């Protein structure tokens, strides 16, 4: 039956190719939607775990969350270093992790922080040791793999938070030394370069706690602005509460400060997923309509095939084929078409993710993996094969009821 079904499909190459194309596009769209929504949700939950509140400069709360937790956007600005002490003194706060951003090395962000960052994300060293002195740095697993950096190797950071074409190295006077490489985590830390806050200040000519010292840069910097660039500042603070009741008081206390804003990661990521969800739902409906169109095309093609080959099918019955075999042959055509379309669509979807990662660095920064199959994809493929079988059912039943004697008499 399989050989006969394949022969019938090969006999209609254009129709078969169009049906495959329709189903492959539908499956590719559905797989892309499943991958993006699942990986984004997982990534957001994983990277925000343990962070109850982010404190930064006034601006968009979502931008603050994206820049400070997921490291995919520009910071809203800088905040006074006194903000850290303000929160650390609060009995409702269990942990305050400082962040100082502004530079990158080959597109990977250099993050000034302290040992609390490693504790927050449960980071482990694969090689070397943690940074201890100024200008020492620990590389994330992806950074080390992509740059080929090794322990003891020195590198120079560049201005800004992303690599730009033709960008000149901006801090040749202050190279970092690699003293450690992190074990892979699957999270945001894999794509970061960690160093001390004092190192970030030193790169920009700011002495630790020496407020008012002249800054030696005469150009704009991504994380500093105006006269505030002369001061030792922080970009953001990652806050962990001591208890749930703190969520009622601490954000309100922070938002009363004229230079600070508090953003709750859970709230902002939920808002972001809601915004994405509306668009994804529209695309999902369109993709299923496309799959239904593919099923309808299979139905039309098989009905046409049955009508044009009634004589052949009747002859098969006369030669010994029973009703079930002829019924199965037609049904198999629909199933095989849907199955091949589903496989092609699945390959196309993952190939597109791989190409998008290479073309759009932001997707790579988000951690979108190209070849990470999900159980929902198997369910999608099964549903599409079901559509193919359902579409083939009507012509298959027509063949099942076929009276070979009548057909041959009519043909003769």
mmCIF file of N, CA and C in Angstrom, residues 326-411:
data_model
loop_
_atom_site.group_PDB
_atom_site.id
_atom_site.type_symbol
_atom_site.label_atom_id
_atom_site.label_comp_id
_atom_site.label_asym_id
_atom_site.label_seq_id
_atom_site.Cartn_x
_atom_site.Cartn_y
_atom_site.Cartn_z
ATOM 1 N N UNK A 326 -7.728 -0.955 -0.510
ATOM 2 C CA UNK A 326 -7.907 0.221 -1.367
ATOM 3 C C UNK A 326 -8.198 1.452 -0.499
ATOM 4 N N UNK A 327 -9.039 1.239 0.543
ATOM 5 C CA UNK A 327 -9.325 2.328 1.478
ATOM 6 C C UNK A 327 -8.023 2.817 2.138
ATOM 7 N N UNK A 328 -7.175 1.871 2.569
ATOM 8 C CA UNK A 328 -5.927 2.236 3.233
ATOM 9 C C UNK A 328 -4.960 2.964 2.322
ATOM 10 N N UNK A 329 -4.966 2.583 1.029
ATOM 11 C CA UNK A 329 -4.059 3.244 0.083
ATOM 12 C C UNK A 329 -4.383 4.735 -0.037
ATOM 13 N N UNK A 330 -5.657 5.041 -0.173
ATOM 14 C CA UNK A 330 -6.058 6.450 -0.302
ATOM 15 C C UNK A 330 -5.810 7.197 1.016
ATOM 16 N N UNK A 331 -6.151 6.544 2.125
ATOM 17 C CA UNK A 331 -5.931 7.194 3.427
ATOM 18 C C UNK A 331 -4.443 7.466 3.662
ATOM 19 N N UNK A 332 -3.627 6.522 3.214
ATOM 20 C CA UNK A 332 -2.180 6.655 3.398
ATOM 21 C C UNK A 332 -1.601 7.844 2.625
ATOM 22 N N UNK A 333 -2.196 8.134 1.481
ATOM 23 C CA UNK A 333 -1.723 9.302 0.718
ATOM 24 C C UNK A 333 -1.846 10.587 1.534
ATOM 25 N N UNK A 334 -2.990 10.753 2.176
ATOM 26 C CA UNK A 334 -3.193 11.943 3.007
ATOM 27 C C UNK A 334 -2.267 11.963 4.206
ATOM 28 N N UNK A 335 -2.087 10.811 4.834
ATOM 29 C CA UNK A 335 -1.218 10.740 6.023
ATOM 30 C C UNK A 335 0.233 11.013 5.644
ATOM 31 N N UNK A 336 0.699 10.409 4.548
ATOM 32 C CA UNK A 336 2.089 10.623 4.132
ATOM 33 C C UNK A 336 2.347 12.086 3.758
ATOM 34 N N UNK A 337 1.389 12.693 3.062
ATOM 35 C CA UNK A 337 1.547 14.109 2.689
ATOM 36 C C UNK A 337 1.660 14.978 3.942
ATOM 37 N N UNK A 338 0.780 14.733 4.903
ATOM 38 C CA UNK A 338 0.803 15.527 6.131
ATOM 39 C C UNK A 338 2.075 15.271 6.939
ATOM 40 N N UNK A 339 2.498 14.001 6.972
ATOM 41 C CA UNK A 339 3.702 13.658 7.750
ATOM 42 C C UNK A 339 4.948 14.326 7.170
ATOM 43 N N UNK A 340 5.100 14.245 5.860
ATOM 44 C CA UNK A 340 6.277 14.874 5.219
ATOM 45 C C UNK A 340 6.218 16.397 5.381
ATOM 46 N N UNK A 341 5.010 16.967 5.239
ATOM 47 C CA UNK A 341 4.873 18.409 5.449
ATOM 48 C C UNK A 341 5.242 18.813 6.867
ATOM 49 N N UNK A 342 4.834 18.004 7.841
ATOM 50 C CA UNK A 342 5.155 18.315 9.249
ATOM 51 C C UNK A 342 6.662 18.252 9.495
ATOM 52 N N UNK A 343 7.311 17.240 8.932
ATOM 53 C CA UNK A 343 8.763 17.111 9.123
ATOM 54 C C UNK A 343 9.496 18.288 8.465
ATOM 55 N N UNK A 344 9.085 18.631 7.242
ATOM 56 C CA UNK A 344 9.726 19.769 6.559
ATOM 57 C C UNK A 344 9.508 21.069 7.332
ATOM 58 N N UNK A 345 8.290 21.259 7.849
ATOM 59 C CA UNK A 345 7.998 22.468 8.628
ATOM 60 C C UNK A 345 8.805 22.533 9.899
ATOM 61 N N UNK A 346 8.967 21.400 10.567
ATOM 62 C CA UNK A 346 9.750 21.365 11.810
ATOM 63 C C UNK A 346 11.218 21.731 11.531
ATOM 64 N N UNK A 347 11.768 21.137 10.474
ATOM 65 C CA UNK A 347 13.165 21.444 10.116
ATOM 66 C C UNK A 347 13.299 22.926 9.749
ATOM 67 N N UNK A 348 12.322 23.430 8.980
ATOM 68 C CA UNK A 348 12.379 24.840 8.569
ATOM 69 C C UNK A 348 12.317 25.775 9.775
ATOM 70 N N UNK A 349 11.465 25.458 10.753
ATOM 71 C CA UNK A 349 11.323 26.321 11.930
ATOM 72 C C UNK A 349 12.623 26.402 12.724
ATOM 73 N N UNK A 350 13.241 25.277 12.980
ATOM 74 C CA UNK A 350 14.480 25.289 13.751
ATOM 75 C C UNK A 350 15.631 25.896 12.943
ATOM 76 N N UNK A 351 15.595 25.681 11.628
ATOM 77 C CA UNK A 351 16.602 26.337 10.795
ATOM 78 C C UNK A 351 16.460 27.847 10.814
ATOM 79 N N UNK A 352 15.204 28.316 10.813
ATOM 80 C CA UNK A 352 14.972 29.766 10.882
ATOM 81 C C UNK A 352 15.455 30.339 12.210
ATOM 82 N N UNK A 353 15.234 29.608 13.297
ATOM 83 C CA UNK A 353 15.719 30.086 14.604
ATOM 84 C C UNK A 353 17.239 30.200 14.591
ATOM 85 N N UNK A 354 17.894 29.194 14.006
ATOM 86 C CA UNK A 354 19.356 29.221 13.942
ATOM 87 C C UNK A 354 19.836 30.410 13.109
ATOM 88 N N UNK A 355 19.153 30.663 11.973
ATOM 89 C CA UNK A 355 19.543 31.792 11.120
ATOM 90 C C UNK A 355 19.266 33.124 11.815
ATOM 91 N N UNK A 356 18.147 33.191 12.539
ATOM 92 C CA UNK A 356 17.802 34.430 13.239
ATOM 93 C C UNK A 356 18.802 34.729 14.346
ATOM 94 N N UNK A 357 19.255 33.697 15.041
ATOM 95 C CA UNK A 357 20.279 33.890 16.087
ATOM 96 C C UNK A 357 21.553 34.481 15.501
ATOM 97 N N UNK A 358 21.913 33.999 14.305
ATOM 98 C CA UNK A 358 23.142 34.490 13.675
ATOM 99 C C UNK A 358 22.971 35.918 13.153
ATOM 100 N N UNK A 359 21.739 36.266 12.743
ATOM 101 C CA UNK A 359 21.507 37.582 12.135
ATOM 102 C C UNK A 359 21.153 38.656 13.149
ATOM 103 N N UNK A 360 20.491 38.265 14.241
ATOM 104 C CA UNK A 360 20.031 39.238 15.233
ATOM 105 C C UNK A 360 20.636 38.901 16.598
ATOM 106 N N UNK A 361 21.685 39.617 16.996
ATOM 107 C CA UNK A 361 22.351 39.316 18.263
ATOM 108 C C UNK A 361 21.421 39.365 19.473
ATOM 109 N N UNK A 362 20.361 40.187 19.399
ATOM 110 C CA UNK A 362 19.444 40.294 20.539
ATOM 111 C C UNK A 362 18.794 38.948 20.857
ATOM 112 N N UNK A 363 18.527 38.150 19.811
ATOM 113 C CA UNK A 363 17.928 36.836 20.039
ATOM 114 C C UNK A 363 18.915 35.902 20.727
ATOM 115 N N UNK A 364 20.178 36.011 20.330
ATOM 116 C CA UNK A 364 21.199 35.206 21.004
ATOM 117 C C UNK A 364 21.342 35.638 22.462
ATOM 118 N N UNK A 365 21.241 36.961 22.698
ATOM 119 C CA UNK A 365 21.338 37.460 24.070
ATOM 120 C C UNK A 365 20.165 36.985 24.917
ATOM 121 N N UNK A 366 19.013 36.804 24.261
ATOM 122 C CA UNK A 366 17.850 36.297 24.984
ATOM 123 C C UNK A 366 17.966 34.812 25.285
ATOM 124 N N UNK A 367 18.981 34.167 24.700
ATOM 125 C CA UNK A 367 19.180 32.751 24.971
ATOM 126 C C UNK A 367 18.284 31.841 24.161
ATOM 127 N N UNK A 368 17.764 32.315 23.034
ATOM 128 C CA UNK A 368 16.901 31.495 22.187
ATOM 129 C C UNK A 368 17.727 30.387 21.547
ATOM 130 N N UNK A 369 17.448 29.148 21.916
ATOM 131 C CA UNK A 369 18.212 28.004 21.412
ATOM 132 C C UNK A 369 17.580 27.493 20.120
ATOM 133 N N UNK A 370 18.427 27.105 19.162
ATOM 134 C CA UNK A 370 17.915 26.698 17.852
ATOM 135 C C UNK A 370 17.375 25.275 17.861
ATOM 136 N N UNK A 371 18.092 24.370 18.456
ATOM 137 C CA UNK A 371 17.703 22.954 18.410
ATOM 138 C C UNK A 371 17.391 22.477 19.819
ATOM 139 N N UNK A 372 16.213 22.821 20.261
ATOM 140 C CA UNK A 372 15.765 22.427 21.596
ATOM 141 C C UNK A 372 14.313 21.932 21.476
ATOM 142 N N UNK A 373 14.119 20.699 20.993
ATOM 143 C CA UNK A 373 12.751 20.192 20.767
ATOM 144 C C UNK A 373 11.924 20.192 22.048
ATOM 145 N N UNK A 374 10.642 20.475 21.890
ATOM 146 C CA UNK A 374 9.712 20.517 23.016
ATOM 147 C C UNK A 374 8.619 19.470 22.817
ATOM 148 N N UNK A 375 8.063 18.937 23.896
ATOM 149 C CA UNK A 375 6.980 17.942 23.757
ATOM 150 C C UNK A 375 5.800 18.478 22.956
ATOM 151 N N UNK A 376 5.551 19.785 23.057
ATOM 152 C CA UNK A 376 4.411 20.356 22.326
ATOM 153 C C UNK A 376 4.581 20.229 20.812
ATOM 154 N N UNK A 377 5.818 20.148 20.355
ATOM 155 C CA UNK A 377 6.046 20.009 18.915
ATOM 156 C C UNK A 377 5.564 18.650 18.413
ATOM 157 N N UNK A 378 5.746 17.609 19.226
ATOM 158 C CA UNK A 378 5.251 16.280 18.838
ATOM 159 C C UNK A 378 3.729 16.302 18.754
ATOM 160 N N UNK A 379 3.096 17.022 19.688
ATOM 161 C CA UNK A 379 1.636 17.131 19.656
ATOM 162 C C UNK A 379 1.179 17.881 18.401
ATOM 163 N N UNK A 380 1.936 18.902 18.017
ATOM 164 C CA UNK A 380 1.608 19.652 16.804
ATOM 165 C C UNK A 380 1.690 18.753 15.568
ATOM 166 N N UNK A 381 2.787 18.000 15.483
ATOM 167 C CA UNK A 381 2.976 17.120 14.326
ATOM 168 C C UNK A 381 1.862 16.081 14.255
ATOM 169 N N UNK A 382 1.480 15.539 15.422
ATOM 170 C CA UNK A 382 0.397 14.553 15.460
ATOM 171 C C UNK A 382 -0.921 15.163 14.984
ATOM 172 N N UNK A 383 -1.167 16.420 15.413
ATOM 173 C CA UNK A 383 -2.408 17.095 15.005
ATOM 174 C C UNK A 383 -2.436 17.327 13.493
ATOM 175 N N UNK A 384 -1.290 17.696 12.925
ATOM 176 C CA UNK A 384 -1.232 17.946 11.478
ATOM 177 C C UNK A 384 -1.412 16.639 10.702
ATOM 178 N N UNK A 385 -0.810 15.564 11.189
ATOM 179 C CA UNK A 385 -1.017 14.255 10.536
ATOM 180 C C UNK A 385 -2.492 13.862 10.644
ATOM 181 N N UNK A 386 -3.101 14.196 11.771
ATOM 182 C CA UNK A 386 -4.526 13.924 11.937
ATOM 183 C C UNK A 386 -5.369 14.688 10.919
ATOM 184 N N UNK A 387 -4.976 15.932 10.652
ATOM 185 C CA UNK A 387 -5.688 16.730 9.639
ATOM 186 C C UNK A 387 -5.580 16.056 8.274
ATOM 187 N N UNK A 388 -4.369 15.547 7.957
ATOM 188 C CA UNK A 388 -4.171 14.863 6.686
ATOM 189 C C UNK A 388 -5.029 13.607 6.590
ATOM 190 N N UNK A 389 -5.093 12.843 7.696
ATOM 191 C CA UNK A 389 -5.901 11.620 7.694
ATOM 192 C C UNK A 389 -7.382 11.951 7.570
ATOM 193 N N UNK A 390 -7.796 13.019 8.281
ATOM 194 C CA UNK A 390 -9.213 13.420 8.218
ATOM 195 C C UNK A 390 -9.585 13.871 6.808
ATOM 196 N N UNK A 391 -8.660 14.591 6.175
ATOM 197 C CA UNK A 391 -8.933 15.069 4.813
ATOM 198 C C UNK A 391 -9.026 13.910 3.835
ATOM 199 N N UNK A 392 -8.273 12.847 4.082
ATOM 200 C CA UNK A 392 -8.275 11.700 3.165
ATOM 201 C C UNK A 392 -9.430 10.748 3.440
ATOM 202 N N UNK A 393 -10.117 10.952 4.563
ATOM 203 C CA UNK A 393 -11.154 10.004 4.964
ATOM 204 C C UNK A 393 -12.327 9.989 3.976
ATOM 205 N N UNK A 394 -12.754 11.167 3.523
ATOM 206 C CA UNK A 394 -13.921 11.241 2.634
ATOM 207 C C UNK A 394 -13.653 10.516 1.308
ATOM 208 N N UNK A 395 -12.572 10.828 0.597
ATOM 209 C CA UNK A 395 -12.304 10.068 -0.643
ATOM 210 C C UNK A 395 -12.027 8.593 -0.379
ATOM 211 N N UNK A 396 -11.422 8.280 0.778
ATOM 212 C CA UNK A 396 -11.154 6.874 1.082
ATOM 213 C C UNK A 396 -12.464 6.106 1.272
ATOM 214 N N UNK A 397 -13.460 6.735 1.915
ATOM 215 C CA UNK A 397 -14.759 6.090 2.085
ATOM 216 C C UNK A 397 -15.455 5.916 0.744
ATOM 217 N N UNK A 398 -15.263 6.896 -0.145
ATOM 218 C CA UNK A 398 -15.854 6.774 -1.480
ATOM 219 C C UNK A 398 -15.272 5.576 -2.224
ATOM 220 N N UNK A 399 -13.981 5.393 -2.069
ATOM 221 C CA UNK A 399 -13.324 4.244 -2.696
ATOM 222 C C UNK A 399 -13.788 2.937 -2.056
ATOM 223 N N UNK A 400 -13.982 2.988 -0.724
ATOM 224 C CA UNK A 400 -14.415 1.784 0.002
ATOM 225 C C UNK A 400 -15.766 1.297 -0.506
ATOM 226 N N UNK A 401 -16.661 2.271 -0.846
ATOM 227 C CA UNK A 401 -18.012 1.907 -1.296
ATOM 228 C C UNK A 401 -18.062 1.624 -2.802
ATOM 229 N N UNK A 402 -16.951 1.726 -3.474
ATOM 230 C CA UNK A 402 -16.915 1.590 -4.921
ATOM 231 C C UNK A 402 -17.336 0.168 -5.337
ATOM 232 N N UNK A 403 -18.221 0.103 -6.336
ATOM 233 C CA UNK A 403 -18.631 -1.195 -6.884
ATOM 234 C C UNK A 403 -17.815 -1.427 -8.159
ATOM 235 N N UNK A 404 -16.810 -2.306 -8.134
ATOM 236 C CA UNK A 404 -15.928 -2.469 -9.300
ATOM 237 C C UNK A 404 -16.677 -2.897 -10.556
ATOM 238 N N UNK A 405 -17.717 -3.702 -10.420
ATOM 239 C CA UNK A 405 -18.448 -4.174 -11.604
ATOM 240 C C UNK A 405 -19.116 -3.007 -12.321
ATOM 241 N N UNK A 406 -19.779 -2.134 -11.555
ATOM 242 C CA UNK A 406 -20.450 -0.977 -12.156
ATOM 243 C C UNK A 406 -19.458 -0.052 -12.840
ATOM 244 N N UNK A 407 -18.317 0.158 -12.168
ATOM 245 C CA UNK A 407 -17.305 1.067 -12.727
ATOM 246 C C UNK A 407 -16.765 0.516 -14.030
ATOM 247 N N UNK A 408 -16.463 -0.774 -14.049
ATOM 248 C CA UNK A 408 -15.892 -1.372 -15.263
ATOM 249 C C UNK A 408 -16.924 -1.396 -16.391
ATOM 250 N N UNK A 409 -18.208 -1.654 -16.076
ATOM 251 C CA UNK A 409 -19.254 -1.632 -17.099
ATOM 252 C C UNK A 409 -19.404 -0.229 -17.669
ATOM 253 N N UNK A 410 -19.394 0.773 -16.751
ATOM 254 C CA UNK A 410 -19.528 2.166 -17.193
ATOM 255 C C UNK A 410 -18.339 2.563 -18.070
ATOM 256 N N UNK A 411 -17.150 2.096 -17.666
ATOM 257 C CA UNK A 411 -15.942 2.446 -18.423
ATOM 258 C C UNK A 411 -15.941 1.748 -19.792
#
